[in-house]
Structure formats: C-alpha cells, structure tokens
DNA sequence: AGACCCGGTTTTTTT
DNA sequence: AACCGGGTCT
C-alpha cells in the first residue's frame, strides 16, 4: 500500500513537468488509436476541461481511453469518479476500459449523480445528520406521499380544481432543481394555479417534515444533501474530497443547477474536472436541465480548456447534412461543424402516409425489405417523441412476427402490481414507511382510506407492531381479518432470510388478492416471476430496494417474450431513451405538427428549441438510412382536432437535403 | 360513515 | 392506463 502512495506522488510530478510524455511507456498507442482532438482530451491530465463532443464523434471512446490512460499513469482507480447519465452508460464505459487496458479500470467509481449521492450519503451519514438506513422515494413514491398530504383537511376545495399529485410534485421538484421559488414556477408554468401558491408552500412544508420524520429521501433530496455536504466542508467533507483525484462528467448538457453546484463542490480540492457534452443535444429541460449550464461552464470554473470533437464517425454525409440543417436554426450554441470521411449516402426520406395505420404498415414492410437486403433487426430502430406513438406500430409488428424491444415509457418497476409487491418489502425494511402501509392496507377488502388511517394510528401508538408476532398482541381480536398480513410482515421483518425468500413469501400472500383486482392478471403474472428472479441477485433487502429506486429495471414481460430466446430484435424507443445509441437504419415516426413538436411546447421558444434538438438527436442516431414518416390524418383527443401538417422541422426542406414521398395506399 | 364503482379526464420526455 | 370526483351501496 505504502509503495503505491510513493509511486503516485512521483508520477504526479512527472505529469506537471512541461516535457511531453514518452508515449512508448504506455501499453496503449493513444496517438495512433485516436484523432488529434480526441488525443488532446485523452492526454489532458490536470485542470478543468470542457469537451464539446458533437453527435457520433467518439465521445464515449474518448472517455474510455482517458480512464485507461489515467490508470496507466498510475493514479489509483478508486480516486477517479465518472458521473454519467445512466448506470448502464457507466458500466458500459468501465467495461470497455477494462477490456482496453485491464481490470483496474473496473474499480473506478462510476454511476449517476443520484447513485453517487446515495453511496456517499450513506457512508458519511453522520456528517449530514442522516440515518444511514434512509429509504429512497422514486417519483411515484414521492407523488404518493404528496397525495396523502393533499387529502388532509383544508386543501381540496370544491369551487376550484385543486392541482393533482403530479402537478404538485412537479412544481416542488422544479423549484428545487432550478433554484427558483414556487411563485416563479407557478407564474411561468401554471398561472391558473397561482391562487394556490400558499397551499403549495404548506404542502411543501408538510412534505419535507414527513420525509425527515420517516427517514425518507426523494431524488432531489439525494442531490440537495450531497451539495450541502460538499459546501459544509466539515471533517467528513475533507476526508471525502481527499479521496477524489479526478472527476469526469458525461452528458453535461443535461445537468441542472443543482448538479452543476455538485460538480463545483467536488472540484474544490484539486479542480481536476473534465466535463463532456453537446449543447445541441440538451433534451431534459423538463427535469430542470439547462443547456445554458454547459454554455456557462467556463464562467463558473474560470480557466477552462475547451476541446471540440468535430469528426463524426457514425453517419454518412447526407444524413449529417440533414442533421446540420436542423441544428442550424438553434439560436445559441458553441459553434462546431460536424464533418465525416464517409461521403455520399442516400438522402433521408420524408414519407407522408394516409393515416397512422398506413404509416405502421409502411414501416413493417420496409423493415422486411431491409432484412432481405441483409440489414439485421439489431441494426434498425424506430424512434418517437412520446411512448404512446408506437402503440399502433406494435400491433402491426406483432402481426408480422417481427420481434421488438421497447425502451422508454412505463417501466417495469412502475407497474401497479410490482409496486404492490415492493410495498410489502419496503415495510419490512422500514416499518415507518407510511405510504407503503397505505398501499398494502388498501389492497384488502373492506379497508379504505379511513380504516387504513385508523390502523396506522394504532401502529404509531404501538398497539400494533410487526416487531412481535400477532399471536401475542391482544389488539388482534379486533383485526382478525388482518392477522395474515401482520403475520407475514412480522415474518419478513424479523426473519434473517434472503430478499428472494422474503419476496416469495410476499408473492404467495399477494397472489390471491392480485388475481382478484386485475382483470388482466394472466399477462401481469409473468412480471411477478421476473421480479422474483431479480431478487435473487441481492443479499440485502435494503440494497435491493435502493437499487430499484435509483436504477429501475427496464425490462417488462413484453420485452422478455420478444428477446427471450436470444433472437435478434428491432428497437422501439423514445428519443430520450435512444440517447448515445446508433443504428444502421433509423425511422422517426409521427413527425406531425402538434405531436412532434408537441403542441404543448408551442407556447415558448425555449421549449420549441428543445423539440428541435430532439429531432436533431433522433436523426443523428442513423448511420446509413434515415426515414421520417408522418400520417396526414391523425386525430388528437386532447385538442379534439385532426392533425395534418408535417412537423415544422421537416416541412419546406431543401430537396438537396431530403426526398419527399407520398405513400401510395394501394 | 366509509368503501366501492363508474365514467370522464388527462397523459411528453426520466434519475 | 391511471387518476379524480361524484354517486351509490353496505
């Protein structure tokens, strides 16, 4: 151990010397395997660096090589932190680095801001005044807590619509993530609820108190506590910061104010930071992300070295031209020009179909054609603005026996029946979890909100407890209906069994209820099996629950049945979930004014600009072929109108950039 | 009084 | 598909 420390110091000095490093000392030939800009980014060691990496310019490759190089330079892998947008992205990068160099790369600390905060806060809990066994609320859980509060006396009035739980949550969360007051958020996004501003504040107060009292942290709290810990600069902060030599942040354009503060806080000691991103691909403003964050990065950090990656390795020239055209209209950006050494390529095709179903049929046929031409399904994706756009297509694909996996939209963990099962386990892990108690109690016949509340009161008075067997609690004479429930909770709370055994007990108890409440229980019951399989990967219930909250499993029963036997499959994905990925052929569907851009976004230039960036992200996913389709007659229930105009992003496009086609319905 | 059922409304995007 | 509110049943 000591030897390593000595070695670290010596190498750091070498790095500071003005002489260029002797490249032959490295196992990897960085200069040869990277282009000039990539090499510049990869070989940057100390200081603050901003890498502007256009779509397909080898951003991931650059990060992977930099990780390897830092390790080769002798820095301890666990002093390097890599923050990414999803845990999947982090794992993929660390794996690639491990393959490139060796296993030391897998020891790098990586993950999302949220998972990083989770680990840090549990470890340094006493410095942030937290119980380390805190429970994490995902968005649905947070909404449920807020709903509980919403139903308190005095909030809902009969005269005027009171905001629902989603709206309440969104406003509170946006206020935290963008550092603005509730008043401001309401003025900007929900002026019709301005009358309720005081009630929002009341609910916020009660919500915060509830979380504190019951040892709960929501997504935003994870970031807030981490930021405060970093700013506090107590003994814990110092120890923690000393353990970090290098910080890398991917997808920086999608960070919000809170996350920018965290980056700043993490760099307080040595200021070795590299952030990577593309202002043209910022698509998360609804979560408080702001592309201005990346524009203002140099202002916030002072002396920043800006590196631009502009050579695109992904797409043919024709697709790049088209994407650049979409991007040309953005009004504020770091100027960068993407170029490629893959000249030519077929022009993107814009195809008008009679209606939605013809659009679907066209895509099915085209996919079959492409497969004939030798393009595997694995290399094809259909992308869309909103998850429900693909419903009709999904039916047509099933008819044609084309296997697909859908990304984005409802997640496995959000399905009602999975949340039910989780609620039992969460009570076992944290008997103070009132929301889970409510959920579980309401599953039972004859128990509604009032009775549930009564039982919860008895719990807090300790007349009822899952810490001892219901057999020895006299109060159960009144509640003999709930004997089975309490017996189950008593067992899974007190027994030292594995999470999977506990889950099995829960499912056994839950199954009859489940069959009773869901008409489609047959379809759903597969999910319960999948859930039980997942639980086998865990030793600790607490770990399992926080993992599931921070990093939801994407697969649902539909996906499994499609991909189960290692078959190749077509990808259906929201554009948001397609971030960072690429395919030979990409279809973008529903490019209709009102759907994409969504007419919800038509109110402001900012939101419209974001829709434009979405189109940019979608079209830069394609390597060889790009098809953009739109139905000419599309009824929209929300506005009650039939939509017929092509998306403004593709109408009036220069014929040199894309071909327009009309689908012949014969 | 409280549970339950029904029908109209609302849904972007995700850690 | 899930939510919300109102009306009806126990």
XYZ file of C-alpha atoms (C1' of nucleotides) in Angstrom:
691
model
C 0.000 0.000 0.000
C 2.728 2.433 1.013
C 4.663 1.669 -2.069
C 1.745 2.730 -4.190
C 1.440 6.066 -2.442
C 5.072 6.786 -3.203
C 4.573 5.854 -6.789
C 1.545 8.115 -7.103
C 3.491 11.138 -5.953
C 6.342 10.563 -8.340
C 4.042 10.269 -11.327
C 2.090 13.368 -10.429
C 5.361 15.288 -10.572
C 6.165 13.798 -13.930
C 2.830 14.974 -15.180
C 3.444 18.527 -14.112
C 6.710 18.752 -15.978
C 6.460 20.675 -19.242
C 8.127 17.916 -21.233
C 5.700 15.781 -23.250
C 5.348 12.264 -22.001
C 7.139 9.467 -23.707
C 4.258 7.678 -25.366
C 6.135 4.411 -25.530
C 5.737 3.953 -21.806
C 2.053 3.186 -22.335
C 0.607 -0.178 -23.191
C -1.889 1.507 -25.485
C -0.859 3.532 -28.500
C -3.092 6.503 -27.772
C -1.775 8.685 -30.559
C -2.444 6.090 -33.172
C -5.839 4.992 -31.996
C -7.338 8.459 -31.593
C -7.686 11.541 -33.711
C -5.939 14.747 -32.723
C -8.753 16.305 -30.705
C -9.596 13.033 -29.031
C -5.957 12.590 -28.146
C -5.832 16.073 -26.708
C -8.765 15.283 -24.450
C -7.471 11.862 -23.501
C -3.990 13.064 -22.626
C -5.220 16.043 -20.601
C -4.458 15.340 -17.001
C -4.804 18.165 -14.510
C -7.002 21.237 -14.720
C -10.515 21.909 -15.932
C -11.531 20.709 -19.379
C -14.697 21.128 -21.349
C -15.073 18.708 -24.225
C -17.724 19.688 -26.740
C -18.448 16.437 -28.495
C -20.895 16.506 -31.384
C -23.066 13.516 -32.138
C -21.112 10.456 -33.219
C -17.687 11.996 -32.672
C -16.422 9.241 -30.406
C -17.279 10.805 -27.083
C -17.563 7.504 -25.277
C -14.376 6.276 -26.872
C -12.613 9.383 -25.624
C -13.807 8.907 -22.059
C -12.887 5.240 -22.122
C -9.370 5.964 -23.320
C -8.916 8.728 -20.782
C -9.904 6.381 -17.991
C -7.369 3.854 -19.253
C -4.675 6.482 -19.573
C -5.154 7.851 -16.076
C -4.886 4.318 -14.768
C -1.770 3.740 -16.836
C -0.315 6.906 -15.380
C -0.590 5.238 -12.012
C -3.489 7.022 -10.380
C -5.471 4.826 -8.046
C -8.635 3.843 -9.932
C -10.851 4.484 -6.942
C -9.810 8.129 -6.848
C -11.337 8.634 -10.277
C -15.041 9.430 -10.429
C -17.070 9.095 -13.613
C -20.579 10.528 -13.479
C -22.883 9.513 -16.306
C -26.495 9.848 -17.173
C -27.458 6.250 -16.576
C -25.816 3.474 -14.662
C -25.864 1.434 -17.854
C -23.668 4.001 -19.567
C -21.216 3.963 -16.667
C -20.975 0.178 -16.633
C -20.511 0.053 -20.363
C -17.677 2.549 -20.255
C -15.892 0.882 -17.386
C -16.210 -2.494 -19.081
C -14.821 -1.140 -22.288
C -11.928 0.433 -20.419
C -11.282 -2.857 -18.655
C -11.155 -4.660 -21.991
C -8.918 -1.987 -23.429
C -6.429 -1.996 -20.574
C -7.082 -4.305 -17.657
C -9.290 -4.909 -14.684
C -8.036 -1.964 -12.704
C -10.405 0.153 -14.809
C -13.422 -1.601 -13.353
C -12.517 -0.171 -9.942
C -13.280 3.371 -10.987
C -16.145 4.940 -9.116
C -18.980 5.493 -11.531
C -22.678 5.976 -11.775
C -25.335 8.611 -11.962
C -25.381 11.708 -9.807
C -28.135 10.038 -7.831
C -26.418 6.724 -7.228
C -23.180 8.508 -6.377
C -25.068 10.659 -3.872
C -26.740 7.585 -2.427
C -23.449 5.823 -1.727
C -21.762 8.946 -0.422
C -24.591 9.949 1.898
C -24.860 6.514 3.443
C -21.144 6.441 4.075
C -20.924 9.947 5.505
C -24.379 9.966 7.049
C -23.263 11.252 10.430
C -21.744 14.342 8.844
C -25.014 15.201 7.141
C -27.237 14.394 10.046
C -28.935 11.455 8.372
C -29.861 7.976 9.450
C -27.794 5.793 7.078
C -30.723 3.417 6.606
C -32.792 6.045 4.793
C -35.307 4.900 2.194
C -35.295 6.408 -1.283
C -38.557 7.572 -2.794
C -38.819 7.344 -6.543
C -41.064 9.782 -8.333
C -44.189 7.681 -7.908
C -43.492 7.251 -4.201
C -42.988 10.970 -3.774
C -46.261 11.612 -5.514
C -47.985 9.155 -3.220
C -46.657 10.938 -0.157
C -47.838 14.231 -1.571
C -51.202 12.729 -2.323
C -51.507 11.670 1.289
C -50.920 15.263 2.309
C -53.216 16.538 -0.410
C -56.049 14.613 1.183
C -55.551 16.304 4.555
C -58.262 18.667 5.668
C -58.329 22.067 4.080
C -56.548 21.545 0.804
C -59.120 20.408 -1.687
C -61.876 22.919 -2.218
C -64.994 22.240 -4.172
C -65.184 25.513 -6.057
C -61.976 25.314 -7.993
C -59.924 22.424 -9.278
C -57.060 21.649 -6.961
C -53.825 20.551 -8.659
C -53.339 16.796 -8.732
C -50.435 14.982 -7.145
C -48.280 15.003 -10.281
C -48.608 18.730 -10.686
C -47.899 19.372 -7.024
C -44.823 17.192 -7.221
C -43.557 18.732 -10.453
C -43.770 22.237 -9.100
C -41.975 21.393 -5.859
C -39.294 19.432 -7.675
C -38.691 22.060 -10.323
C -38.281 24.628 -7.597
C -35.514 22.559 -6.001
C -33.732 21.662 -9.230
C -33.690 25.118 -10.726
C -33.274 27.048 -7.508
C -36.332 29.205 -8.112
C -39.272 29.998 -5.882
C -42.600 28.235 -6.129
C -44.184 31.561 -7.025
C -41.902 31.892 -10.032
C -42.529 28.337 -11.210
C -46.263 28.841 -10.981
C -46.164 32.128 -12.835
C -44.231 30.547 -15.643
C -45.825 27.119 -15.964
C -49.128 27.070 -14.104
C -50.523 30.604 -13.902
C -54.007 29.186 -13.367
C -52.880 27.762 -10.027
C -51.365 30.986 -8.732
C -54.263 31.324 -6.294
C -52.997 28.195 -4.626
C -49.435 29.424 -4.125
C -49.839 29.404 -0.339
C -51.172 25.874 -0.383
C -48.198 24.735 -2.431
C -45.947 26.172 0.259
C -47.931 24.466 3.013
C -47.740 21.148 1.241
C -44.041 21.587 0.661
C -43.512 22.175 4.361
C -45.525 19.148 5.420
C -43.844 17.019 2.749
C -40.398 17.942 3.983
C -41.373 17.306 7.564
C -42.863 13.953 6.647
C -39.692 12.866 4.880
C -37.465 13.952 7.747
C -39.620 12.221 10.320
C -39.826 8.941 8.429
C -36.285 8.813 7.187
C -37.148 9.226 3.523
C -35.175 10.901 0.755
C -36.574 11.658 -2.672
C -34.469 12.015 -5.813
C -33.998 15.718 -5.271
C -33.010 15.257 -1.638
C -30.174 12.977 -2.693
C -28.683 15.832 -4.675
C -29.512 18.529 -2.135
C -27.934 16.652 0.759
C -24.852 15.908 -1.323
C -24.488 19.548 -2.329
C -24.861 20.686 1.272
C -22.355 18.095 2.434
C -19.847 19.390 -0.113
C -20.429 23.000 0.849
C -20.319 22.350 4.552
C -16.634 21.470 4.457
C -16.703 19.573 7.724
C -14.230 16.844 8.658
C -16.226 14.333 6.632
C -16.219 16.522 3.551
C -12.475 16.894 3.741
C -11.857 13.182 4.040
C -14.219 12.564 1.184
C -12.720 15.166 -1.138
C -9.183 13.992 -0.455
C -10.225 10.654 -1.918
C -11.055 12.154 -5.308
C -8.307 12.942 -7.787
C -10.268 13.234 -10.986
C -13.840 13.945 -11.825
C -15.397 13.256 -15.211
C -18.973 14.129 -16.112
C -20.673 12.824 -19.207
C -23.759 14.397 -20.866
C -23.090 17.662 -19.120
C -25.666 19.467 -21.262
C -28.354 17.605 -19.363
C -27.324 18.646 -15.875
C -29.267 21.195 -13.871
C -28.212 23.954 -11.499
C -28.092 21.609 -8.542
C -25.832 19.194 -10.372
C -23.586 21.998 -11.562
C -23.184 23.044 -7.922
C -22.246 19.487 -7.045
C -19.609 19.386 -9.772
C -18.238 22.647 -8.456
C -18.272 21.258 -4.925
C -16.476 18.081 -5.917
C -13.691 20.068 -7.539
C -12.974 22.232 -4.512
C -9.725 20.499 -3.573
C -7.818 19.859 -6.751
C -10.065 21.112 -9.535
C -9.298 18.241 -11.890
C -12.514 18.157 -13.828
C -13.450 17.098 -17.300
C -16.995 17.549 -18.468
C -18.187 16.232 -21.795
C -21.330 17.186 -23.612
C -23.023 18.658 -26.623
C -25.178 21.738 -26.269
C -27.117 20.675 -29.364
C -28.299 17.549 -27.601
C -29.782 19.033 -24.459
C -33.206 17.426 -24.088
C -34.016 17.321 -20.386
C -35.245 20.787 -19.519
C -38.447 19.335 -18.041
C -36.230 17.965 -15.329
C -34.644 21.321 -14.699
C -31.694 20.713 -17.010
C -30.481 23.754 -18.807
C -28.269 23.806 -21.844
C -27.003 27.133 -20.550
C -25.232 25.117 -17.905
C -22.723 23.961 -20.462
C -22.501 27.401 -22.068
C -21.732 28.907 -18.698
C -19.341 26.216 -17.569
C -16.248 28.316 -18.370
C -17.685 31.235 -16.426
C -18.232 29.098 -13.374
C -14.820 27.443 -13.396
C -12.503 30.149 -14.626
C -9.605 28.809 -16.599
C -11.161 26.157 -18.763
C -9.562 24.369 -21.654
C -12.151 23.831 -24.382
C -11.686 20.902 -26.740
C -14.024 20.281 -29.650
C -14.601 16.907 -31.240
C -15.961 17.519 -34.701
C -15.193 14.497 -36.806
C -18.242 12.302 -36.998
C -17.569 8.583 -37.390
C -21.141 7.476 -37.410
C -23.168 8.851 -40.268
C -22.819 9.253 -43.993
C -22.560 12.802 -45.312
C -26.174 13.027 -46.472
C -27.520 12.312 -43.004
C -25.069 14.710 -41.447
C -26.123 17.448 -43.849
C -29.723 16.921 -42.912
C -28.983 16.976 -39.175
C -26.796 20.043 -39.505
C -29.638 21.769 -41.279
C -31.980 21.082 -38.359
C -29.377 22.325 -35.955
C -28.630 25.462 -37.984
C -31.685 27.148 -36.575
C -30.673 26.843 -32.947
C -30.040 30.309 -31.609
C -27.309 29.806 -29.084
C -24.585 27.213 -29.402
C -20.907 26.548 -29.274
C -20.030 26.744 -32.919
C -18.953 23.418 -34.134
C -19.183 21.889 -37.553
C -19.556 18.163 -37.896
C -17.781 16.540 -40.796
C -17.272 12.982 -41.913
C -14.979 10.998 -44.119
C -17.932 8.934 -45.295
C -19.031 10.917 -48.341
C -22.308 10.421 -50.159
C -25.002 8.205 -48.768
C -28.656 8.091 -49.599
C -30.749 11.159 -48.905
C -33.047 10.927 -45.904
C -36.603 10.168 -46.991
C -39.633 12.018 -45.695
C -42.739 9.941 -46.197
C -46.332 11.064 -45.872
C -48.849 8.315 -45.142
C -52.618 8.476 -45.350
C -53.066 7.737 -41.651
C -51.357 6.207 -38.671
C -52.055 2.641 -39.646
C -50.598 3.079 -43.129
C -47.557 4.563 -41.520
C -47.206 1.420 -39.401
C -47.729 -0.863 -42.370
C -45.129 1.002 -44.373
C -42.590 0.598 -41.617
C -43.285 -3.105 -41.269
C -42.827 -3.654 -44.994
C -39.734 -1.532 -45.162
C -38.201 -3.445 -42.278
C -38.878 -6.734 -44.055
C -37.222 -5.304 -47.183
C -34.209 -4.170 -45.221
C -33.865 -7.585 -43.699
C -33.875 -9.052 -47.204
C -31.093 -6.665 -48.062
C -29.085 -8.108 -45.218
C -29.585 -5.488 -42.540
C -30.301 -7.321 -39.275
C -33.090 -6.154 -36.963
C -30.433 -5.365 -34.418
C -29.335 -2.522 -36.684
C -32.769 -0.926 -37.045
C -34.623 1.378 -34.687
C -37.931 3.199 -34.706
C -37.804 6.404 -32.668
C -40.620 8.605 -31.450
C -41.314 11.647 -29.330
C -43.719 10.032 -26.881
C -44.042 6.490 -25.778
C -47.640 6.007 -26.878
C -46.871 6.909 -30.516
C -45.807 3.340 -31.123
C -48.982 1.569 -30.000
C -50.358 1.064 -33.482
C -46.986 0.012 -34.824
C -46.570 -2.520 -32.037
C -49.737 -4.263 -33.164
C -48.583 -4.383 -36.787
C -45.163 -5.689 -35.777
C -46.737 -8.472 -33.772
C -48.947 -9.408 -36.715
C -45.866 -9.612 -38.915
C -43.951 -11.597 -36.282
C -41.184 -9.077 -36.009
C -39.653 -9.269 -32.532
C -39.015 -5.943 -30.859
C -37.993 -4.439 -27.557
C -39.382 -1.131 -26.463
C -37.422 1.364 -24.409
C -38.884 4.313 -22.582
C -42.408 4.688 -21.356
C -43.738 2.750 -18.406
C -41.039 0.965 -16.533
C -41.257 -2.458 -15.020
C -40.916 -1.109 -11.528
C -43.733 1.369 -12.075
C -46.330 -1.226 -12.956
C -49.021 -1.270 -10.282
C -48.627 -4.953 -9.387
C -44.859 -4.658 -8.932
C -45.321 -1.622 -6.749
C -47.737 -3.664 -4.669
C -45.170 -6.372 -4.013
C -42.471 -3.814 -3.334
C -44.678 -2.083 -0.786
C -44.698 -5.202 1.433
C -40.925 -5.455 1.243
C -40.479 -1.787 1.979
C -42.486 -2.106 5.147
C -40.262 -4.986 6.170
C -37.252 -2.795 5.587
C -38.678 0.360 7.135
C -41.831 -0.141 9.240
C -42.282 3.632 9.299
C -42.922 3.752 5.562
C -46.465 5.086 5.767
C -47.065 5.261 2.040
C -46.305 1.580 1.637
C -48.549 0.779 4.578
C -51.374 2.629 2.887
C -50.821 0.838 -0.362
C -50.757 -2.573 1.287
C -53.750 -1.961 3.539
C -55.911 -0.668 0.692
C -55.406 -3.933 -1.160
C -57.581 -5.640 1.416
C -61.301 -5.994 1.125
C -63.272 -3.562 3.189
C -60.309 -1.352 4.002
C -60.411 2.140 2.579
C -58.506 5.297 3.421
C -60.233 5.859 6.759
C -59.770 2.388 8.144
C -56.196 2.382 6.910
C -55.564 5.609 8.779
C -57.066 4.121 11.924
C -54.741 1.146 11.707
C -51.770 3.423 11.115
C -52.695 5.374 14.227
C -52.720 2.163 16.213
C -49.322 1.363 14.783
C -47.829 4.645 15.868
C -49.327 4.155 19.336
C -47.600 0.752 19.296
C -50.830 -1.082 19.964
C -49.983 -2.965 16.787
C -46.465 -3.862 15.772
C -44.693 -6.069 13.283
C -41.802 -6.397 15.665
C -43.617 -9.106 17.572
C -45.901 -11.909 16.485
C -49.588 -11.041 16.098
C -50.242 -14.044 18.347
C -49.084 -12.114 21.371
C -50.861 -8.860 20.522
C -54.307 -8.713 22.166
C -55.461 -5.967 19.793
C -55.734 -8.512 17.009
C -59.057 -9.717 18.299
C -60.472 -6.597 16.618
C -58.489 -7.115 13.423
C -58.671 -10.813 12.761
C -59.013 -10.040 9.036
C -55.510 -8.615 9.089
C -53.955 -11.435 11.033
C -52.468 -12.972 7.893
C -50.999 -9.663 6.781
C -49.414 -8.922 10.131
C -48.094 -12.410 10.417
C -46.443 -12.060 7.015
C -44.957 -8.670 7.828
C -43.778 -9.924 11.201
C -42.044 -12.818 9.483
C -40.326 -10.908 6.738
C -39.355 -8.115 9.104
C -37.792 -10.291 11.762
C -36.526 -13.348 9.910
C -32.939 -13.333 8.730
C -33.800 -14.722 5.325
C -32.645 -13.607 1.900
C -34.555 -10.988 -0.095
C -35.691 -13.639 -2.544
C -37.185 -15.782 0.211
C -38.985 -12.762 1.595
C -40.234 -11.879 -1.870
C -41.516 -15.416 -2.308
C -43.492 -15.152 0.920
C -44.945 -11.837 -0.187
C -45.975 -13.149 -3.583
C -47.606 -16.175 -2.013
C -49.702 -13.924 0.209
C -50.364 -11.383 -2.522
C -51.307 -13.729 -5.348
C -54.975 -14.294 -4.436
C -55.502 -10.552 -3.962
C -53.687 -9.879 -7.221
C -55.892 -12.304 -9.142
C -58.882 -10.560 -7.751
C -58.043 -6.967 -8.563
C -56.572 -7.190 -12.066
C -58.683 -8.448 -14.942
C -55.503 -8.996 -16.923
C -53.699 -10.833 -14.131
C -52.572 -13.518 -16.573
C -50.472 -11.070 -18.516
C -49.206 -9.440 -15.367
C -48.280 -12.571 -13.504
C -45.201 -13.058 -15.683
C -43.879 -9.869 -14.172
C -44.121 -11.377 -10.719
C -41.884 -14.246 -11.853
C -39.420 -11.817 -13.339
C -39.432 -9.841 -10.150
C -38.632 -12.912 -8.116
C -35.745 -13.719 -10.426
C -34.336 -10.265 -9.947
C -34.469 -10.535 -6.169
C -32.094 -13.469 -6.341
C -29.266 -11.123 -7.250
C -29.364 -9.483 -3.854
C -28.126 -10.363 -0.415
C -29.520 -7.353 1.391
C -33.073 -6.119 1.228
C -32.053 -2.502 1.812
C -29.593 -2.590 -1.058
C -32.151 -4.151 -3.307
C -34.747 -1.502 -2.550
C -32.443 1.472 -3.035
C -31.081 -0.047 -6.224
C -34.572 -0.413 -7.581
C -35.445 3.147 -6.678
C -32.372 4.678 -8.260
C -31.936 2.383 -11.144
C -35.192 0.913 -12.301
C -35.115 -2.269 -14.301
C -36.269 -1.564 -17.835
C -37.378 -4.982 -18.951
C -41.009 -5.900 -18.732
C -42.775 -9.095 -19.663
C -43.363 -7.905 -23.216
C -39.680 -7.331 -23.752
C -38.666 -10.663 -22.341
C -41.035 -12.601 -24.533
C -39.645 -10.806 -27.548
C -35.991 -11.266 -26.729
C -36.167 -14.385 -24.606
C -34.519 -16.873 -26.906
C -31.559 -14.717 -27.871
C -33.357 -13.795 -31.048
C -32.395 -10.593 -32.704
C -34.889 -7.829 -32.221
C -35.957 -4.468 -33.528
C -35.596 -1.493 -31.216
C -38.521 0.807 -30.491
C -37.518 3.723 -28.341
C -38.394 7.180 -27.191
C -35.843 9.656 -28.431
C -34.844 10.344 -24.849
C -34.001 6.716 -24.270
C -32.102 6.495 -27.558
C -29.533 8.948 -26.340
C -25.982 7.933 -27.142
C -27.017 4.963 -29.285
C -26.754 4.329 -33.031
C -28.251 2.104 -35.707
C -27.706 1.472 -39.389
C -31.286 2.467 -40.167
C -33.488 4.778 -38.169
C -37.181 5.556 -38.586
C -38.637 8.628 -36.930
C -42.417 8.389 -36.780
C -45.253 10.825 -36.120
C -43.390 13.853 -37.428
C -46.623 15.807 -37.342
C -47.075 19.352 -36.178
C -48.798 19.052 -32.804
C -47.202 15.728 -31.928
C -43.604 16.447 -32.766
C -43.146 19.212 -31.877
C -45.768 18.581 -29.261
C -48.298 21.358 -29.282
C -47.713 21.610 -25.552
C -44.319 23.022 -26.408
C -45.631 25.608 -28.835
C -46.012 28.171 -26.075
C -42.424 29.237 -25.782
C -39.360 29.467 -27.929
C -37.305 27.575 -25.365
C -39.497 24.505 -25.410
C -39.755 24.600 -29.190
C -35.988 24.785 -29.425
C -35.782 21.718 -27.263
C -38.109 19.859 -29.612
C -35.775 20.847 -32.406
C -32.833 19.401 -30.523
C -34.849 16.226 -30.061
C -35.229 15.964 -33.812
C -31.507 16.568 -34.118
C -30.700 13.836 -31.612
C -33.069 11.438 -33.359
C -31.675 11.994 -36.834
C -28.038 11.748 -35.747
C -28.671 8.208 -34.460
C -28.652 6.938 -38.061
C -25.528 5.615 -39.740
C -26.781 4.822 -43.269
C -30.520 5.261 -43.704
C -32.936 7.739 -42.245
C -36.700 7.621 -42.785
C -39.013 10.217 -41.340
C -42.701 9.426 -41.594
C -45.880 11.230 -40.740
C -49.577 10.434 -41.011
C -51.613 13.030 -42.873
C -54.738 12.436 -40.807
C -54.225 11.999 -37.148
C -56.937 12.653 -34.621
C -55.699 14.193 -31.414
C -58.037 13.616 -28.482
C -56.530 16.343 -26.396
C -57.154 19.176 -28.806
C -60.087 17.439 -30.478
C -58.594 18.290 -33.845
C -57.272 16.324 -36.727
C -53.614 16.976 -37.226
C -52.379 17.027 -40.762
C -49.419 19.329 -41.167
C -45.938 17.850 -41.287
C -43.617 18.846 -38.478
C -42.104 22.278 -38.975
C -38.669 20.683 -38.720
C -39.121 18.783 -41.957
C -41.514 20.872 -43.990
C -40.058 23.139 -46.663
C -36.827 21.279 -46.594
C -34.432 21.786 -49.464
C -34.758 18.874 -51.932
C -30.994 18.568 -51.885
C -31.198 17.566 -48.236
C -34.103 15.121 -48.232
C -36.527 13.434 -50.593
C -40.235 13.853 -50.086
C -42.512 10.868 -50.784
C -46.174 10.180 -50.645
C -47.150 6.678 -49.639
C -49.365 5.124 -52.274
C -52.080 3.387 -50.327
C -52.564 0.674 -52.916
C -69.542 6.822 7.582
C -66.829 4.685 4.708
C -65.997 1.538 0.807
C -66.696 0.814 -3.852
C -67.952 1.515 -8.629
C -68.316 4.116 -12.749
C -67.341 7.445 -16.087
C -64.985 11.424 -17.684
C -60.322 13.435 -17.970
C -55.580 13.565 -18.637
C -51.017 11.664 -20.342
C -44.243 14.056 -23.203
C -39.775 13.053 -22.093
C -36.514 10.214 -16.752
C -32.956 9.910 -12.352
C -53.583 3.277 -18.008
C -54.167 5.793 -14.071
C -56.414 9.460 -11.722
C -60.154 12.139 -9.858
C -64.608 13.131 -8.349
C -69.187 12.049 -7.560
C -72.901 8.937 -6.810
C -74.476 4.569 -4.752
C -74.262 0.628 -1.814
C -73.297 -1.678 2.793
